């Protein structure tokens, strides 16, 4: 099944009716695939180990979170970058991009500017490696600021990041993250201020997505901005803590055709990590209707 274009994806998402009942959402196998954020399952694995286990388990893509053992960082030499690109190409596992920790809420303009420049360094790396995006994050509200002021500041700082990404043929994915800023209405405010087509949202499967036990309101608020998706403990669906089956149905409903990235806080050695990811993939297959 072919993937929709970014333009048609955004158009379809924008046209989605508000608060779609779960029963009305798309059924069947998803267009999206399971990916892996190296945070934190694979934080201690080198790149060959990550790619080997992803192939074994059936994980389609990797987001390389900064500071981990894989070493995929802007500091890589040209030769090292070529080596990383070849490893991904040979493995058949997609290099999604980099999970940076660039953040833009500081009360110090110099710190914000430094983070913008660091984001641009990640953009250069991801472009050279053939990825599609750089993840950034809001990470709270500076002392003395209101949430609204923080959202304005973060949104404006994202504009030059978005332009640099667009110039490189990439995207910026703003993780739904941080004290206060992870509330979906604040992420929506950030998106409204930024208003750059290359800047979107990484849905992050947070408890704050839920209103009266459902993600419906939050999802419809952010649906047209979703460019990436992080998922965590899938057993939370059965436990009634987070409705992953519903999330996956809603992603199908907007034609999402990228990756839902496993991002679990526990670190594993490779042997135990492979077993964990095998079980995770089985749960994902069930919850997405892929079986």
Coordinates of C-alpha atoms in Angstrom, one line a residue:
X1 CA 0.0 0.0 0.0
X2 CA 1.5 3.3 -1.0
X3 CA 2.3 6.0 1.5
X4 CA 0.4 9.3 1.2
X5 CA 2.3 12.5 0.6
X6 CA 3.0 14.9 3.4
X7 CA 0.8 17.5 1.8
X8 CA -2.2 15.1 1.4
X9 CA -1.6 13.8 4.9
X10 CA -1.9 17.3 6.4
X11 CA -4.9 18.1 4.3
X12 CA -6.7 14.9 5.4
X13 CA -5.8 15.5 9.0
X14 CA -7.1 19.0 8.9
X15 CA -10.4 17.9 7.4
X16 CA -11.0 15.2 10.1
X17 CA -14.2 15.9 12.0
X18 CA -13.9 16.7 15.7
X19 CA -14.3 14.1 18.4
X20 CA -14.8 11.1 16.1
X21 CA -16.4 8.2 18.0
X22 CA -14.1 5.2 18.3
X23 CA -16.5 2.9 16.6
X24 CA -16.4 5.1 13.5
X25 CA -12.6 5.0 13.2
X26 CA -10.7 3.0 10.5
X27 CA -10.3 -0.7 11.0
X28 CA -7.9 -3.2 9.5
X29 CA -4.1 -3.3 9.4
X30 CA -2.3 0.1 9.8
X31 CA -0.2 1.9 7.3
X32 CA 2.2 2.9 10.1
X33 CA 4.9 0.6 11.4
X34 CA 6.6 0.0 14.7
X35 CA 9.8 1.9 15.3
X36 CA 12.2 2.3 18.3
X37 CA 13.5 5.3 20.1
X38 CA 16.9 4.4 21.7
X39 CA 15.6 6.0 24.9
X40 CA 15.8 4.0 26.9
X41 CA 15.6 0.3 26.0
X42 CA 18.6 0.5 23.7
X43 CA 20.5 3.4 25.4
X44 CA 23.5 1.1 26.1
X45 CA 23.7 -0.7 22.8
X46 CA 26.1 0.2 20.0
X47 CA 24.6 0.8 16.5
X48 CA 25.3 -2.6 15.1
X49 CA 23.5 -4.2 18.0
X50 CA 20.5 -1.9 17.7
X51 CA 20.2 -2.7 14.0
X52 CA 20.7 -6.4 14.4
X53 CA 17.9 -6.7 17.1
X54 CA 15.6 -4.5 15.1
X55 CA 15.9 -6.8 12.1
X56 CA 15.4 -9.8 14.3
X57 CA 12.3 -8.4 16.0
X58 CA 10.7 -6.7 13.0
X59 CA 11.2 -3.1 14.0
X60 CA 11.2 -0.9 11.0
X61 CA 12.9 2.4 12.0
X62 CA 15.1 3.9 14.7
X63 CA 15.1 7.4 16.3
X64 CA 18.6 7.9 17.7
X65 CA 18.3 9.8 20.9
X66 CA 21.3 12.0 21.7
X67 CA 23.9 11.0 24.4
X68 CA 23.4 7.2 23.9
X69 CA 26.0 4.6 23.0
X70 CA 25.1 4.5 19.3
X71 CA 27.1 7.7 19.0
X72 CA 25.0 9.3 16.2
X73 CA 25.8 12.9 17.1
X74 CA 26.5 16.1 15.2
X75 CA 30.2 15.7 16.2
X76 CA 30.7 12.8 13.9
X77 CA 33.3 13.2 11.2
X78 CA 32.3 12.9 7.5
X79 CA 33.8 9.4 7.4
X80 CA 31.9 8.3 10.5
X81 CA 28.6 9.8 9.0
X82 CA 29.2 7.8 5.9
X83 CA 29.7 4.7 8.0
X84 CA 26.5 5.2 9.9
X85 CA 24.5 5.8 6.8
X86 CA 25.9 2.6 5.2
X87 CA 25.1 0.6 8.4
X88 CA 21.4 1.6 8.2
X89 CA 21.2 1.0 4.4
X90 CA 22.7 -2.4 4.8
X91 CA 20.4 -3.4 7.6
X92 CA 17.2 -2.4 5.9
X93 CA 16.2 -0.5 9.1
X94 CA 15.1 3.1 8.4
X95 CA 17.0 5.9 10.0
X96 CA 14.1 8.1 11.1
X97 CA 16.3 10.9 12.5
X98 CA 17.7 12.2 15.8
X99 CA 16.0 12.8 19.1
X100 CA 17.7 15.9 20.4
X101 CA 17.2 17.6 23.7
X102 CA 17.0 21.1 22.2
X103 CA 14.5 23.2 24.2
X104 CA 13.5 26.8 24.0
X105 CA 11.8 27.8 27.3
X106 CA 14.8 29.4 29.1
X107 CA 14.5 33.0 30.4
X108 CA 17.9 33.7 29.0
X109 CA 17.8 34.6 25.2
X110 CA 21.4 33.4 24.8
X111 CA 20.4 29.9 25.9
X112 CA 17.5 29.9 23.6
X113 CA 19.7 31.0 20.7
X114 CA 22.2 28.3 21.6
X115 CA 19.5 25.6 21.4
X116 CA 18.3 26.9 18.0
X117 CA 21.9 26.6 16.7
X118 CA 22.2 23.1 18.2
X119 CA 19.0 22.1 16.5
X120 CA 20.4 23.3 13.2
X121 CA 23.5 21.1 13.8
X122 CA 21.2 18.1 14.2
X123 CA 19.4 19.1 11.0
X124 CA 22.7 19.0 9.1
X125 CA 23.5 15.6 10.5
X126 CA 20.1 14.1 9.8
X127 CA 20.1 15.4 6.2
X128 CA 23.5 13.9 5.6
X129 CA 22.4 10.5 7.0
X130 CA 19.2 10.4 4.9
X131 CA 16.7 10.8 7.8
X132 CA 13.5 12.7 7.9
X133 CA 13.3 14.7 11.1
X134 CA 14.7 16.1 14.3
X135 CA 12.8 15.8 17.6
X136 CA 12.9 18.8 19.9
X137 CA 11.0 19.4 23.1
X138 CA 9.4 22.0 25.2
X139 CA 10.5 21.3 28.8
X140 CA 8.5 23.5 31.1
X141 CA 7.9 27.1 31.9
X142 CA 10.7 29.5 33.0
X143 CA 10.3 31.1 36.4
X144 CA 8.2 34.2 36.2
X145 CA 6.5 33.3 33.0
X146 CA 2.9 32.3 32.4
X147 CA 2.2 29.2 30.3
X148 CA 1.0 31.5 27.6
X149 CA 4.2 33.5 27.6
X150 CA 6.2 30.3 27.5
X151 CA 4.2 29.0 24.5
X152 CA 4.7 32.3 22.6
X153 CA 8.5 32.2 23.2
X154 CA 8.8 28.5 22.3
X155 CA 6.7 28.9 19.2
X156 CA 8.8 31.8 17.9
X157 CA 12.0 30.0 18.6
X158 CA 10.8 27.1 16.5
X159 CA 10.3 29.3 13.4
X160 CA 14.1 29.4 12.4
X161 CA 14.4 25.7 13.3
X162 CA 11.5 25.0 11.0
X163 CA 13.0 27.1 8.2
X164 CA 16.3 25.4 8.5
X165 CA 14.6 22.0 8.4
X166 CA 12.5 23.0 5.3
X167 CA 15.7 24.2 3.5
X168 CA 17.2 20.7 4.2
X169 CA 14.0 18.8 3.1
X170 CA 13.4 17.7 6.7
X171 CA 10.9 18.3 9.5
X172 CA 11.0 19.4 13.2
X173 CA 8.9 17.2 15.5
X174 CA 8.0 18.9 18.8
X175 CA 7.5 16.3 21.5
X176 CA 4.5 16.7 23.7
X177 CA 6.7 17.0 26.8
X178 CA 7.6 18.8 30.0
X179 CA 5.9 20.2 33.1
X180 CA 2.9 22.3 32.0
X181 CA 4.0 22.3 28.3
X182 CA 2.9 18.7 27.8
X183 CA -0.7 19.7 28.2
X184 CA -2.2 19.4 24.7
X185 CA -3.8 22.9 24.7
X186 CA -0.3 24.4 25.3
X187 CA 1.3 22.3 22.5
X188 CA -1.5 23.6 20.2
X189 CA -0.7 27.2 21.3
X190 CA 3.0 26.6 20.4
X191 CA 2.0 25.2 17.0
X192 CA -0.3 28.2 16.4
X193 CA 2.5 30.6 17.2
X194 CA 5.1 28.8 15.1
X195 CA 2.8 28.1 12.1
X196 CA 5.6 26.7 10.0
X197 CA 4.7 23.8 7.7
X198 CA 7.9 21.9 8.5
X199 CA 7.2 22.0 12.3
X200 CA 4.8 19.4 13.8
X201 CA 4.2 17.3 16.8
X202 CA 5.5 14.1 18.2
X203 CA 2.5 12.6 20.0
X204 CA 4.0 11.3 23.3
X205 CA 1.3 9.1 24.9
X206 CA 1.2 11.0 28.2
X207 CA -1.4 10.7 31.0
X208 CA -2.2 14.4 30.4
X209 CA -3.7 13.4 27.0
X210 CA -6.7 12.0 28.9
X211 CA -9.9 13.9 29.6
X212 CA -12.6 11.9 31.3
X213 CA -10.8 8.7 30.4
X214 CA -10.4 9.4 26.7
X215 CA -7.8 10.9 24.4
X216 CA -10.5 12.1 21.9
X217 CA -10.3 15.8 22.8
X218 CA -6.6 16.0 22.9
X219 CA -6.1 13.9 19.7
X220 CA -8.5 16.1 17.7
X221 CA -6.8 19.2 19.0
X222 CA -3.4 18.0 17.7
X223 CA -4.3 15.6 14.9
X224 CA -3.4 17.9 11.9
X225 CA 0.0 18.5 13.5
X226 CA 1.1 14.9 14.2
X227 CA 4.3 14.1 12.3
X228 CA 5.6 11.4 14.7
X229 CA 4.4 9.3 17.6
X230 CA 6.0 7.9 20.7
X231 CA 4.4 5.0 22.6
X232 CA 5.5 3.5 25.9
X233 CA 4.1 0.7 28.1
X234 CA 1.5 -1.1 25.9
X235 CA 0.3 -3.1 28.9
X236 CA -1.3 0.2 30.0
X237 CA -4.1 -0.4 27.5
X238 CA -5.3 -3.6 29.2
X239 CA -4.7 -2.0 32.6
X240 CA -7.0 0.9 31.7
X241 CA -4.3 3.5 32.1
X242 CA -3.8 4.5 28.5
X243 CA -6.0 3.6 25.5
X244 CA -3.5 2.5 22.9
X245 CA -6.0 0.5 20.9
X246 CA -8.0 3.7 20.5
X247 CA -4.9 5.8 19.7
X248 CA -3.9 3.4 17.0
X249 CA -7.5 3.5 15.6
X250 CA -7.4 7.2 15.5
X251 CA -4.0 7.3 13.8
X252 CA -5.5 5.0 11.1
X253 CA -8.4 7.4 10.9
X254 CA -6.2 10.3 9.8
X255 CA -4.2 8.2 7.4
X256 CA -1.0 8.2 9.5
X257 CA 1.6 6.2 7.6
X258 CA 4.9 6.7 9.5
X259 CA 6.0 5.1 12.7
X260 CA 4.9 4.6 16.2
X261 CA 8.1 4.6 18.2
X262 CA 8.6 2.5 21.3
X263 CA 10.0 4.8 24.0
X264 CA 10.2 2.9 27.3
X265 CA 12.2 4.2 30.2
X266 CA 13.8 0.9 31.3
X267 CA 17.3 0.0 30.0
X268 CA 18.0 -3.6 29.0
X269 CA 21.1 -5.5 28.0
X270 CA 20.9 -6.8 24.4
X271 CA 19.7 -10.3 25.2
X272 CA 16.9 -9.2 27.5
X273 CA 16.1 -6.2 25.4
X274 CA 15.6 -8.5 22.3
X275 CA 13.1 -10.6 24.3
X276 CA 11.3 -7.5 25.6
X277 CA 11.0 -6.0 22.1
X278 CA 9.7 -9.3 20.7
X279 CA 6.9 -9.3 23.3
X280 CA 6.3 -5.6 22.6
X281 CA 6.0 -6.3 18.9
X282 CA 3.4 -9.0 19.6
X283 CA 1.3 -6.6 21.8
X284 CA 1.7 -3.9 19.1
X285 CA 0.5 -6.3 16.4
X286 CA -2.6 -7.1 18.5
X287 CA -3.5 -3.5 19.4
X288 CA -3.0 -2.2 15.9
X289 CA -4.9 -5.1 14.2
X290 CA -1.8 -6.2 12.3
X291 CA -2.2 -9.9 13.1

